[in-house]
Short mmCIF file of C-alpha atoms in Angstrom, two decimals:
data_model
loop_
_atom_site.label_atom_id
_atom_site.label_comp_id
_atom_site.label_asym_id
_atom_site.label_seq_id
_atom_site.Cartn_x
_atom_site.Cartn_y
_atom_site.Cartn_z
CA UNK A 1491 5.41 72.72 -0.42
CA UNK A 1492 1.84 74.84 -0.22
CA UNK A 1493 -0.03 72.71 2.60
CA UNK A 1494 -3.54 72.91 3.98
CA UNK A 1495 -3.53 71.85 7.29
CA UNK A 1496 -6.96 69.86 8.68
CA UNK A 1497 -7.35 71.78 11.88
CA UNK A 1498 -9.88 71.28 14.99
CA UNK A 1499 -8.25 73.67 17.42
CA UNK A 1500 -7.18 70.81 19.41
CA UNK A 1501 -3.55 70.78 20.70
CA UNK A 1502 -2.52 68.24 18.40
CA UNK A 1503 -3.89 69.98 15.18
CA UNK A 1504 -2.96 73.50 16.30
CA UNK A 1505 0.67 71.76 17.08
CA UNK A 1506 0.96 70.50 13.64
CA UNK A 1507 -0.60 74.37 11.74
CA UNK A 1508 2.84 75.72 13.97
CA UNK A 1509 4.81 73.09 12.74
CA UNK A 1510 3.70 73.37 8.95
CA UNK A 1511 3.89 77.15 9.07
CA UNK A 1512 7.90 77.04 10.17
CA UNK A 1513 8.95 74.12 8.06
CA UNK A 1514 6.59 73.94 4.53
CA UNK A 1515 4.18 76.63 2.73
CA UNK A 1516 1.22 77.07 5.39
CA UNK A 1517 -1.74 77.87 2.63
CA UNK A 1518 -4.56 77.46 5.11
CA UNK A 1519 -6.54 75.88 7.95
CA UNK A 1520 -9.61 73.78 7.02
CA UNK A 1521 -12.15 72.91 9.96
CA UNK A 1522 -15.21 70.98 10.01
CA UNK A 1523 -18.93 71.86 11.41
CA UNK A 1524 -19.94 68.08 11.49
CA UNK A 1525 -22.64 69.13 14.53
CA UNK A 1526 -20.51 69.17 17.47
CA UNK A 1527 -22.34 69.98 20.55
CA UNK A 1528 -20.17 72.95 21.18
CA UNK A 1529 -18.04 75.21 18.65
CA UNK A 1530 -15.49 75.99 21.10
CA UNK A 1531 -12.89 74.31 19.81
CA UNK A 1532 -13.55 76.17 16.16
CA UNK A 1533 -12.60 79.57 17.75
CA UNK A 1534 -9.61 78.02 18.62
CA UNK A 1535 -8.74 77.26 15.28
CA UNK A 1536 -9.82 80.80 13.60
CA UNK A 1537 -7.50 82.21 16.26
CA UNK A 1538 -4.88 79.99 15.29
CA UNK A 1539 -5.19 81.02 11.67
CA UNK A 1540 -5.01 84.58 12.68
CA UNK A 1541 -2.20 84.00 14.52
CA UNK A 1542 -0.48 82.38 11.46
CA UNK A 1543 -1.88 84.76 9.33
CA UNK A 1544 -3.48 82.32 6.39
CA UNK A 1545 -7.19 81.88 5.60
CA UNK A 1546 -9.62 79.85 7.50
CA UNK A 1547 -12.30 77.72 6.01
CA UNK A 1548 -15.06 76.00 8.12
CA UNK A 1549 -16.75 73.69 6.08
CA UNK A 1550 -20.23 72.69 7.18
CA UNK A 1551 -20.91 68.91 7.14
CA UNK A 1552 -23.67 69.09 9.86
CA UNK A 1553 -25.82 67.30 7.23
CA UNK A 1554 -23.43 64.21 7.12
CA UNK A 1555 -23.45 64.32 9.99
CA UNK A 1556 -27.19 63.96 10.72
CA UNK A 1557 -27.11 60.68 8.62
CA UNK A 1558 -24.40 59.24 10.90
CA UNK A 1559 -26.78 58.77 13.79
CA UNK A 1560 -25.35 57.24 17.22
CA UNK A 1561 -22.03 59.24 18.01
CA UNK A 1562 -21.58 60.70 21.35
CA UNK A 1563 -19.77 63.65 19.78
CA UNK A 1564 -23.18 65.01 17.88
CA UNK A 1565 -26.21 63.37 19.74
CA UNK A 1566 -27.94 63.92 23.07
CA UNK A 1567 -26.30 61.83 25.22
CA UNK A 1568 -24.05 61.72 28.17
CA UNK A 1569 -20.08 62.19 27.28
CA UNK A 1570 -18.50 59.65 29.21
CA UNK A 1571 -15.90 60.31 31.84
CA UNK A 1572 -12.40 58.23 32.20
CA UNK A 1573 -9.47 57.93 29.75
CA UNK A 1574 -9.64 57.92 26.41
CA UNK A 1575 -8.44 54.41 26.00
CA UNK A 1576 -11.26 52.60 27.72
CA UNK A 1577 -14.20 50.78 26.29
CA UNK A 1578 -16.65 53.21 27.21
CA UNK A 1579 -15.00 55.96 24.68
CA UNK A 1580 -15.98 53.58 22.02
CA UNK A 1581 -19.19 55.32 21.31
CA UNK A 1582 -17.00 59.06 20.83
CA UNK A 1583 -16.72 57.76 17.01
CA UNK A 1584 -18.06 59.28 14.15
CA UNK A 1585 -18.15 56.47 11.52
CA UNK A 1586 -15.73 57.27 8.85
CA UNK A 1587 -14.84 60.60 9.84
CA UNK A 1588 -11.11 60.84 9.05
CA UNK A 1589 -12.10 59.25 5.89
CA UNK A 1590 -14.75 62.02 4.89
CA UNK A 1591 -12.59 65.02 6.28
CA UNK A 1592 -9.53 64.19 4.40
CA UNK A 1593 -11.53 63.16 1.42
CA UNK A 1594 -12.85 66.81 1.41
CA UNK A 1595 -9.80 68.56 2.62
CA UNK A 1596 -8.12 66.39 -0.58
CA UNK A 1597 -10.98 68.20 -3.11
CA UNK A 1598 -10.20 71.79 -1.71
CA UNK A 1599 -6.17 71.16 -1.88
CA UNK A 1600 -6.95 69.92 -5.45
CA UNK A 1601 -9.08 73.07 -6.43
CA UNK A 1602 -6.54 75.50 -4.73
CA UNK A 1603 -3.87 73.79 -6.12
CA UNK A 1604 -2.22 72.83 -3.37
CA UNK A 1605 0.43 69.96 -2.76
CA UNK A 1606 -0.27 68.67 0.44
CA UNK A 1607 -2.67 68.24 3.28
CA UNK A 1608 -1.71 67.84 6.68
CA UNK A 1609 -3.37 65.80 9.66
CA UNK A 1610 -3.05 65.64 12.97
CA UNK A 1611 -3.82 61.65 13.67
CA UNK A 1612 -1.37 60.04 16.15
CA UNK A 1613 -0.20 57.25 18.04
CA UNK A 1614 -2.52 57.84 21.51
CA UNK A 1615 -5.42 57.03 19.12
CA UNK A 1616 -4.73 54.01 17.62
CA UNK A 1617 -6.71 51.68 19.89
CA UNK A 1618 -9.73 53.33 19.42
CA UNK A 1619 -9.82 54.48 15.98
CA UNK A 1620 -8.74 52.43 12.91
CA UNK A 1621 -8.66 55.88 10.72
CA UNK A 1622 -5.77 57.00 12.72
CA UNK A 1623 -3.50 54.02 12.25
CA UNK A 1624 -0.12 54.07 9.57
CA UNK A 1625 -2.26 51.43 7.32
CA UNK A 1626 -5.51 53.82 7.27
CA UNK A 1627 -2.68 56.71 6.05
CA UNK A 1628 -1.14 54.47 3.56
CA UNK A 1629 -4.13 53.43 2.05
CA UNK A 1630 -5.80 56.63 2.02
CA UNK A 1631 -2.69 58.15 0.34
CA UNK A 1632 -2.78 55.54 -2.48
CA UNK A 1633 -6.84 56.06 -2.74
CA UNK A 1634 -6.40 59.71 -3.59
CA UNK A 1635 -3.22 58.51 -6.10
CA UNK A 1636 -5.57 57.35 -8.10
CA UNK A 1637 -8.58 59.55 -7.35
CA UNK A 1638 -6.54 62.43 -8.70
CA UNK A 1639 -4.42 60.74 -11.48
CA UNK A 1640 -3.70 63.60 -14.10
CA UNK A 1641 -4.94 66.26 -12.07
CA UNK A 1642 -3.07 66.95 -9.36
CA UNK A 1643 -0.31 65.27 -6.98
CA UNK A 1644 -1.44 65.89 -3.36
CA UNK A 1645 0.60 64.17 -0.62
CA UNK A 1646 -0.94 63.46 2.88
CA UNK A 1647 1.21 64.38 5.56
CA UNK A 1648 0.90 62.60 9.43
CA UNK A 1649 4.13 63.63 11.24
CA UNK A 1650 2.35 62.06 14.31
CA UNK A 1651 1.27 59.05 13.11
CA UNK A 1652 3.66 57.16 14.81
CA UNK A 1653 4.08 59.20 17.54
CA UNK A 1654 2.29 59.44 21.02
CA UNK A 1655 0.16 62.84 22.42
CA UNK A 1656 3.35 63.51 24.65
CA UNK A 1657 5.89 63.61 21.27
CA UNK A 1658 3.08 65.79 19.88
CA UNK A 1659 3.57 68.22 23.33
CA UNK A 1660 7.50 68.19 22.92
CA UNK A 1661 7.35 69.01 19.15
CA UNK A 1662 5.01 71.77 19.77
CA UNK A 1663 7.70 73.13 22.30
CA UNK A 1664 10.17 73.24 19.88
CA UNK A 1665 7.73 75.42 17.48
CA UNK A 1666 6.39 77.74 20.02
CA UNK A 1667 2.82 76.36 19.69
CA UNK A 1668 0.62 78.41 22.28
CA UNK A 1669 -0.69 75.45 24.47
CA UNK A 1670 -3.08 77.56 26.51
CA UNK A 1671 -5.09 78.71 22.86
CA UNK A 1672 -5.54 75.31 22.09
CA UNK A 1673 -9.24 73.10 23.41
CA UNK A 1674 -9.49 69.78 24.13
CA UNK A 1675 -12.51 69.21 26.04
CA UNK A 1676 -15.59 67.44 25.11
CA UNK A 1677 -17.28 69.59 26.77
CA UNK A 1678 -18.14 73.54 26.03
CA UNK A 1679 -17.55 75.06 29.34
CA UNK A 1680 -15.44 77.99 30.17
CA UNK A 1681 -12.51 75.92 31.17
CA UNK A 1682 -11.24 72.43 30.22
CA UNK A 1683 -13.56 70.13 32.81
CA UNK A 1684 -10.32 68.23 33.16
CA UNK A 1685 -12.30 64.82 33.73
CA UNK A 1686 -13.62 63.98 29.82
CA UNK A 1687 -11.54 61.53 28.08
CA UNK A 1688 -9.45 64.14 26.11
CA UNK A 1689 -8.74 65.97 28.99
CA UNK A 1690 -7.31 62.95 30.70
CA UNK A 1691 -5.48 62.61 27.82
CA UNK A 1692 -4.10 65.67 27.21
CA UNK A 1693 -3.15 66.26 30.86
CA UNK A 1694 -1.40 63.18 31.10
CA UNK A 1695 0.50 64.05 27.94
CA UNK A 1696 1.98 67.05 29.49
CA UNK A 1697 3.62 65.23 32.35
CA UNK A 1698 4.79 62.74 30.08
CA UNK A 1699 6.59 64.90 28.02
CA UNK A 1700 7.66 66.79 31.38
CA UNK A 1701 6.18 69.98 30.02
CA UNK A 1702 4.46 72.54 32.30
CA UNK A 1703 0.57 72.68 31.10
CA UNK A 1704 -0.95 76.22 30.93
CA UNK A 1705 -4.42 74.74 30.72
CA UNK A 1706 -7.23 75.72 33.58
CA UNK A 1707 -8.94 72.36 34.76
CA UNK A 1708 -12.21 72.66 36.31
CA UNK A 1709 -10.92 69.23 37.91
CA UNK A 1710 -7.22 69.50 38.01
CA UNK A 1711 -6.90 66.13 39.89
CA UNK A 1712 -8.91 63.65 38.28
CA UNK A 1713 -6.53 62.84 35.88
CA UNK A 1714 -4.35 61.09 38.00
CA UNK A 1715 -7.36 59.10 39.01
CA UNK A 1716 -8.26 57.91 35.54
CA UNK A 1717 -4.67 57.29 34.59
CA UNK A 1718 -4.26 55.02 38.05
CA UNK A 1719 -7.27 53.11 36.65
CA UNK A 1720 -6.37 52.70 33.40
CA UNK A 1721 -2.78 50.97 34.83
CA UNK A 1722 -4.64 48.99 37.42
CA UNK B 170 -26.46 42.20 1.51
CA UNK B 171 -28.01 45.08 2.96
CA UNK B 172 -26.77 47.54 0.15
CA UNK B 173 -26.84 51.71 0.08
CA UNK B 174 -27.11 52.84 -3.61
CA UNK B 175 -25.61 56.17 -4.32
CA UNK B 176 -27.94 57.57 -6.79
CA UNK B 177 -27.83 61.02 -9.00
CA UNK B 178 -31.56 59.93 -10.71
CA UNK B 179 -29.47 59.73 -13.45
CA UNK B 180 -29.80 57.03 -16.32
CA UNK B 181 -26.95 54.72 -14.66
CA UNK B 182 -27.65 54.88 -10.98
CA UNK B 183 -31.34 54.40 -11.38
CA UNK B 184 -30.60 51.50 -13.51
CA UNK B 185 -28.26 50.65 -10.40
CA UNK B 186 -31.13 50.87 -8.05
CA UNK B 187 -33.16 49.14 -10.22
CA UNK B 188 -30.32 46.08 -10.59
CA UNK B 189 -29.75 46.02 -6.57
CA UNK B 190 -33.36 45.67 -5.83
CA UNK B 191 -33.55 42.56 -7.47
CA UNK B 192 -29.96 40.99 -6.89
CA UNK B 193 -29.57 41.98 -2.87
CA UNK B 194 -31.35 44.14 -0.38
CA UNK B 195 -31.60 47.24 -1.21
CA UNK B 196 -31.47 49.52 1.87
CA UNK B 197 -31.71 53.00 0.76
CA UNK B 198 -30.53 55.42 -1.76
CA UNK B 199 -28.39 58.21 -1.23
CA UNK B 200 -28.18 61.10 -3.29
CA UNK B 201 -26.11 64.66 -2.71
CA UNK B 202 -27.10 67.97 -3.10
CA UNK B 203 -23.38 69.45 -4.00
CA UNK B 204 -24.80 72.90 -5.93
CA UNK B 205 -25.62 71.37 -8.94
CA UNK B 206 -27.36 74.42 -11.09
CA UNK B 207 -30.77 72.44 -11.11
CA UNK B 208 -31.90 70.15 -8.80
CA UNK B 209 -34.28 68.41 -11.33
CA UNK B 210 -31.89 64.84 -11.21
CA UNK B 211 -32.68 64.40 -7.82
CA UNK B 212 -36.81 64.67 -8.11
CA UNK B 213 -35.82 61.38 -10.39
CA UNK B 214 -33.57 59.98 -7.52
CA UNK B 215 -36.73 60.72 -5.02
CA UNK B 216 -39.13 59.04 -7.57
CA UNK B 217 -37.07 55.90 -7.94
CA UNK B 218 -36.86 55.64 -4.34
CA UNK B 219 -40.71 55.70 -3.82
CA UNK B 220 -40.95 53.19 -6.55
CA UNK B 221 -38.65 50.92 -4.97
CA UNK B 222 -40.09 51.41 -1.29
CA UNK B 223 -37.07 52.78 0.09
CA UNK B 224 -35.53 55.05 2.17
CA UNK B 225 -34.06 58.11 0.23
CA UNK B 226 -31.41 60.46 2.27
CA UNK B 227 -30.33 63.58 -0.07
CA UNK B 228 -27.01 64.66 2.00
CA UNK B 229 -26.34 68.76 1.57
CA UNK B 230 -22.78 69.23 0.91
CA UNK B 231 -23.31 72.55 -0.74
CA UNK B 232 -20.54 73.95 1.81
CA UNK B 233 -18.06 71.44 0.27
CA UNK B 234 -18.86 72.60 -2.99
CA UNK B 235 -18.14 76.07 -2.14
CA UNK B 236 -15.07 75.35 -1.24
CA UNK B 237 -14.13 73.49 -4.41
CA UNK B 238 -14.42 76.35 -7.25
CA UNK B 239 -14.20 76.35 -10.75
CA UNK B 240 -16.67 73.55 -11.89
CA UNK B 241 -18.95 73.83 -14.54
CA UNK B 242 -21.30 71.51 -12.62
CA UNK B 243 -21.91 74.09 -9.88
CA UNK B 244 -20.38 77.26 -11.06
CA UNK B 245 -22.12 80.19 -13.49
CA UNK B 246 -20.31 79.55 -16.48
CA UNK B 247 -21.60 78.02 -19.61
CA UNK B 248 -21.96 74.26 -19.77
CA UNK B 249 -20.14 73.01 -23.16
CA UNK B 250 -21.75 70.77 -25.47
CA UNK B 251 -20.22 68.10 -27.86
CA UNK B 252 -19.30 64.91 -26.42
CA UNK B 253 -18.30 63.71 -22.89
CA UNK B 254 -14.89 62.39 -24.48
CA UNK B 255 -13.79 65.65 -25.69
CA UNK B 256 -11.21 68.22 -23.93
CA UNK B 257 -13.81 70.53 -23.53
CA UNK B 258 -15.72 68.72 -21.17
CA UNK B 259 -12.75 68.79 -18.71
CA UNK B 260 -14.14 71.51 -16.65
CA UNK B 261 -17.02 69.51 -15.75
CA UNK B 262 -15.17 67.78 -13.07
CA UNK B 263 -15.40 68.43 -9.20
CA UNK B 264 -12.07 67.65 -7.70
CA UNK B 265 -12.31 64.63 -5.71
CA UNK B 266 -15.95 64.13 -5.87
CA UNK B 267 -16.30 60.30 -6.20
CA UNK B 268 -13.97 59.86 -3.30
CA UNK B 269 -16.00 62.58 -0.82
CA UNK B 270 -19.54 60.88 -2.12
CA UNK B 271 -18.16 57.57 -1.59
CA UNK B 272 -16.58 58.20 1.87
CA UNK B 273 -19.54 59.62 3.00
CA UNK B 274 -21.72 56.87 1.90
CA UNK B 275 -19.48 54.21 3.50
CA UNK B 276 -20.40 56.57 6.98
CA UNK B 277 -23.82 56.10 6.32
CA UNK B 278 -23.42 52.25 5.78
CA UNK B 279 -21.58 52.21 9.14
CA UNK B 280 -24.00 54.05 10.60
CA UNK B 281 -26.89 52.04 9.88
CA UNK B 282 -25.40 48.65 10.13
CA UNK B 283 -25.09 47.76 6.38
CA UNK B 284 -23.05 45.32 4.33
CA UNK B 285 -22.35 47.45 1.18
CA UNK B 286 -22.17 50.65 -0.83
CA UNK B 287 -23.12 50.66 -4.63
CA UNK B 288 -21.79 52.83 -7.11
CA UNK B 289 -22.83 53.15 -10.89
CA UNK B 290 -19.39 54.15 -12.15
CA UNK B 291 -18.60 53.07 -15.35
CA UNK B 292 -16.04 52.73 -18.20
CA UNK B 293 -17.03 55.20 -20.12
CA UNK B 294 -16.11 57.81 -17.81
CA UNK B 295 -12.53 56.46 -17.91
CA UNK B 296 -11.05 59.15 -19.92
CA UNK B 297 -11.97 62.10 -18.37
CA UNK B 298 -12.56 60.92 -14.68
CA UNK B 299 -9.63 59.27 -12.54
CA UNK B 300 -11.92 58.28 -9.83
CA UNK B 301 -14.40 56.37 -12.21
CA UNK B 302 -11.42 53.73 -12.94
CA UNK B 303 -11.13 50.22 -11.78
CA UNK B 304 -7.70 51.14 -9.83
CA UNK B 305 -9.73 53.89 -8.15
CA UNK B 306 -12.35 51.41 -6.97
CA UNK B 307 -9.76 48.96 -5.82
CA UNK B 308 -7.74 51.55 -3.77
CA UNK B 309 -11.12 53.17 -2.49
CA UNK B 310 -12.27 49.37 -1.27
CA UNK B 311 -8.77 48.98 0.47
CA UNK B 312 -8.74 52.38 2.03
CA UNK B 313 -12.34 51.60 3.65
CA UNK B 314 -10.89 48.27 5.12
CA UNK B 315 -8.30 50.15 6.99
CA UNK B 316 -10.60 52.96 8.03
CA UNK B 317 -13.51 50.66 9.60
CA UNK B 318 -11.00 48.04 10.46
CA UNK B 319 -13.00 46.54 13.56
CA UNK B 320 -16.13 48.58 13.52
CA UNK B 321 -17.37 47.21 10.04
CA UNK B 322 -17.19 45.49 6.88
CA UNK B 323 -18.71 47.19 4.10
CA UNK B 324 -18.27 46.18 0.67
CA UNK B 325 -17.92 48.23 -2.51
CA UNK B 326 -20.17 46.99 -5.32
CA UNK B 327 -19.36 48.66 -8.59
CA UNK B 328 -20.89 46.36 -11.15
CA UNK B 329 -20.28 48.72 -14.11
CA UNK B 330 -17.06 49.70 -13.42
CA UNK B 331 -15.61 47.92 -16.83
CA UNK B 332 -18.89 48.26 -18.44
CA UNK B 333 -19.77 50.93 -21.17
CA UNK B 334 -22.97 53.00 -20.52
CA UNK B 335 -24.09 51.38 -23.65
CA UNK B 336 -23.89 47.98 -21.37
CA UNK B 337 -25.70 49.56 -18.67
CA UNK B 338 -28.70 50.45 -21.04
CA UNK B 339 -28.52 46.28 -22.02
CA UNK B 340 -28.28 45.34 -18.25
CA UNK B 341 -30.97 48.02 -17.08
CA UNK B 342 -33.58 46.27 -19.71
CA UNK B 343 -33.06 43.28 -17.63
CA UNK B 344 -33.95 44.48 -14.50
CA UNK B 345 -36.75 46.71 -16.06
CA UNK B 346 -35.66 50.14 -15.23
CA UNK B 347 -38.04 52.73 -16.64
CA UNK B 348 -35.58 54.92 -18.35
CA UNK B 349 -37.71 57.63 -19.28
CA UNK B 350 -37.77 58.19 -15.31
CA UNK B 351 -34.04 58.95 -15.67
CA UNK B 352 -32.38 62.30 -16.01
CA UNK B 353 -29.34 63.26 -17.69
CA UNK B 354 -29.16 66.45 -18.87
CA UNK B 355 -26.70 69.15 -17.49
CA UNK B 356 -29.16 71.64 -18.15
CA UNK B 357 -32.54 71.92 -16.67
CA UNK B 358 -35.01 71.99 -18.64
CA UNK B 359 -38.27 70.73 -19.15
CA UNK B 360 -37.09 68.34 -21.55
CA UNK B 361 -33.34 66.69 -22.44
CA UNK B 362 -31.30 69.46 -24.19
CA UNK B 363 -29.89 66.58 -26.59
CA UNK B 364 -26.99 68.69 -27.17
CA UNK B 365 -24.61 68.70 -23.90
CA UNK B 366 -22.05 65.78 -23.46
CA UNK B 367 -24.58 63.67 -21.25
CA UNK B 368 -27.25 64.29 -23.44
CA UNK B 369 -24.98 62.92 -26.77
CA UNK B 370 -23.71 60.38 -24.48
CA UNK B 371 -27.09 59.01 -23.34
CA UNK B 372 -28.45 58.99 -27.00
CA UNK B 373 -25.20 56.98 -28.30
CA UNK B 374 -25.28 54.36 -25.61
CA UNK B 375 -29.21 53.42 -26.58
CA UNK B 376 -28.01 53.20 -30.21
CA UNK B 377 -25.31 51.22 -29.27
CA UNK B 378 -26.98 48.77 -27.19
CA UNK B 379 -29.61 48.87 -30.00
CA UNK B 380 -32.86 50.05 -27.44
CA UNK B 381 -35.29 52.22 -28.23
CA UNK B 382 -34.67 55.36 -26.54
CA UNK B 383 -37.69 56.59 -24.56
CA UNK B 384 -35.95 60.16 -23.97
CA UNK B 385 -37.79 63.33 -25.44
CA UNK B 386 -34.83 65.43 -26.54
CA UNK B 387 -34.85 69.12 -27.48
CA UNK B 388 -32.76 68.41 -30.20
CA UNK B 389 -33.12 64.81 -31.53
CA UNK B 390 -30.70 65.16 -34.03
CA UNK B 391 -27.57 66.84 -32.63
CA UNK B 392 -26.02 63.50 -30.93
CA UNK B 393 -24.88 62.05 -34.36
CA UNK B 394 -23.11 65.02 -35.10
CA UNK B 395 -21.01 64.89 -32.25
CA UNK B 396 -20.33 61.25 -32.42
CA UNK B 397 -19.11 61.95 -36.03
CA UNK B 398 -17.12 64.88 -34.85
CA UNK B 399 -15.61 62.20 -32.20
CA UNK B 400 -14.84 59.35 -34.70
CA UNK B 401 -13.27 61.81 -37.29
#
């Protein structure tokens, strides 16, 4: 099954690329430049494509991002610290981002005669992002079946949708994902900051999975505090 | 109901903009630069926005088009002549184009706190384009309800989906659409060529609606031949 993987360079989507490379036929990686404040994660996606010896397409949708004002992922406002699930993280939502990226990926897959598009959306995002929930994945697949009827039959593969990030770490171990070659931090420093929402979520996932985290964090201790605050 | 209209500058979407301006609150026009071989139609969209005194956003998705190879709308191959419904027109399909443009428009609408996105897809396209059929419109709305759940409630308004292009001409007359200020031709000449699929379809629609066509065509007679060929 010739499958394109949407890959940001993060832990989830790089793990997915390695999984697809083992289980299916990896057709290539698709990344999006939507005006992220740093391009560092795209370097990790590129390295992943080289490692797996497949094509890497970076699709520039910055002009789309300009129309979608008010997101912390692209605007010049402070990145909030804390656990991903906290209310303060809500502003990091780019409106309709997954629907936009998936629709483009399906267009690419149709043009390239592929059989599937794979996305690393997962359960850990459910609270914050409606477009990471199983209901969205099902509705998107149903929409694409209509949109491409008679032209192409392309499956949406979202194997992590009912899993947690800790489950993804466990799965990544099985497929030999080099976790040190993935990037999660919202800030574009030399090392992961250890304090932003995605750093905390990443560090906690390794802990929950019982897997040694190979990541270097600027602040290696903060995550415990953030997780405790969430639990409290 | 604050509504954005996806407007290419063509007869259908300019008529829709005028309809929405009368029936709802027109929030603005959204056009896409997807690497069309000529930008002429975008000038007509811009003029429509000025006439209706609303904002015009042109979103550059050329980088997306580069990933979707093999379409006559963007590639350097000959534009086929003949009636839209003929098999030779199939190559003018850009894979998944409507899903991509609608997903972006929903993102814009969510970011701008609008209530609806309007699209001019219509019955005349059903044979060729699966993403212009009622089933697609319903599935897309269902997908967006999931994708934006809890963030925004945005309706998809597609009033022409069960109508023919002739019906749109009749509707346009009711809303005083200046048809001469719309562009349909796939070729970017001074006047409409009169021979390409969209010119033939346009001319025929006026004929079927019993409305005088104000358009100047380079070849004003060809459409009858093309329509007769289709009927035969």
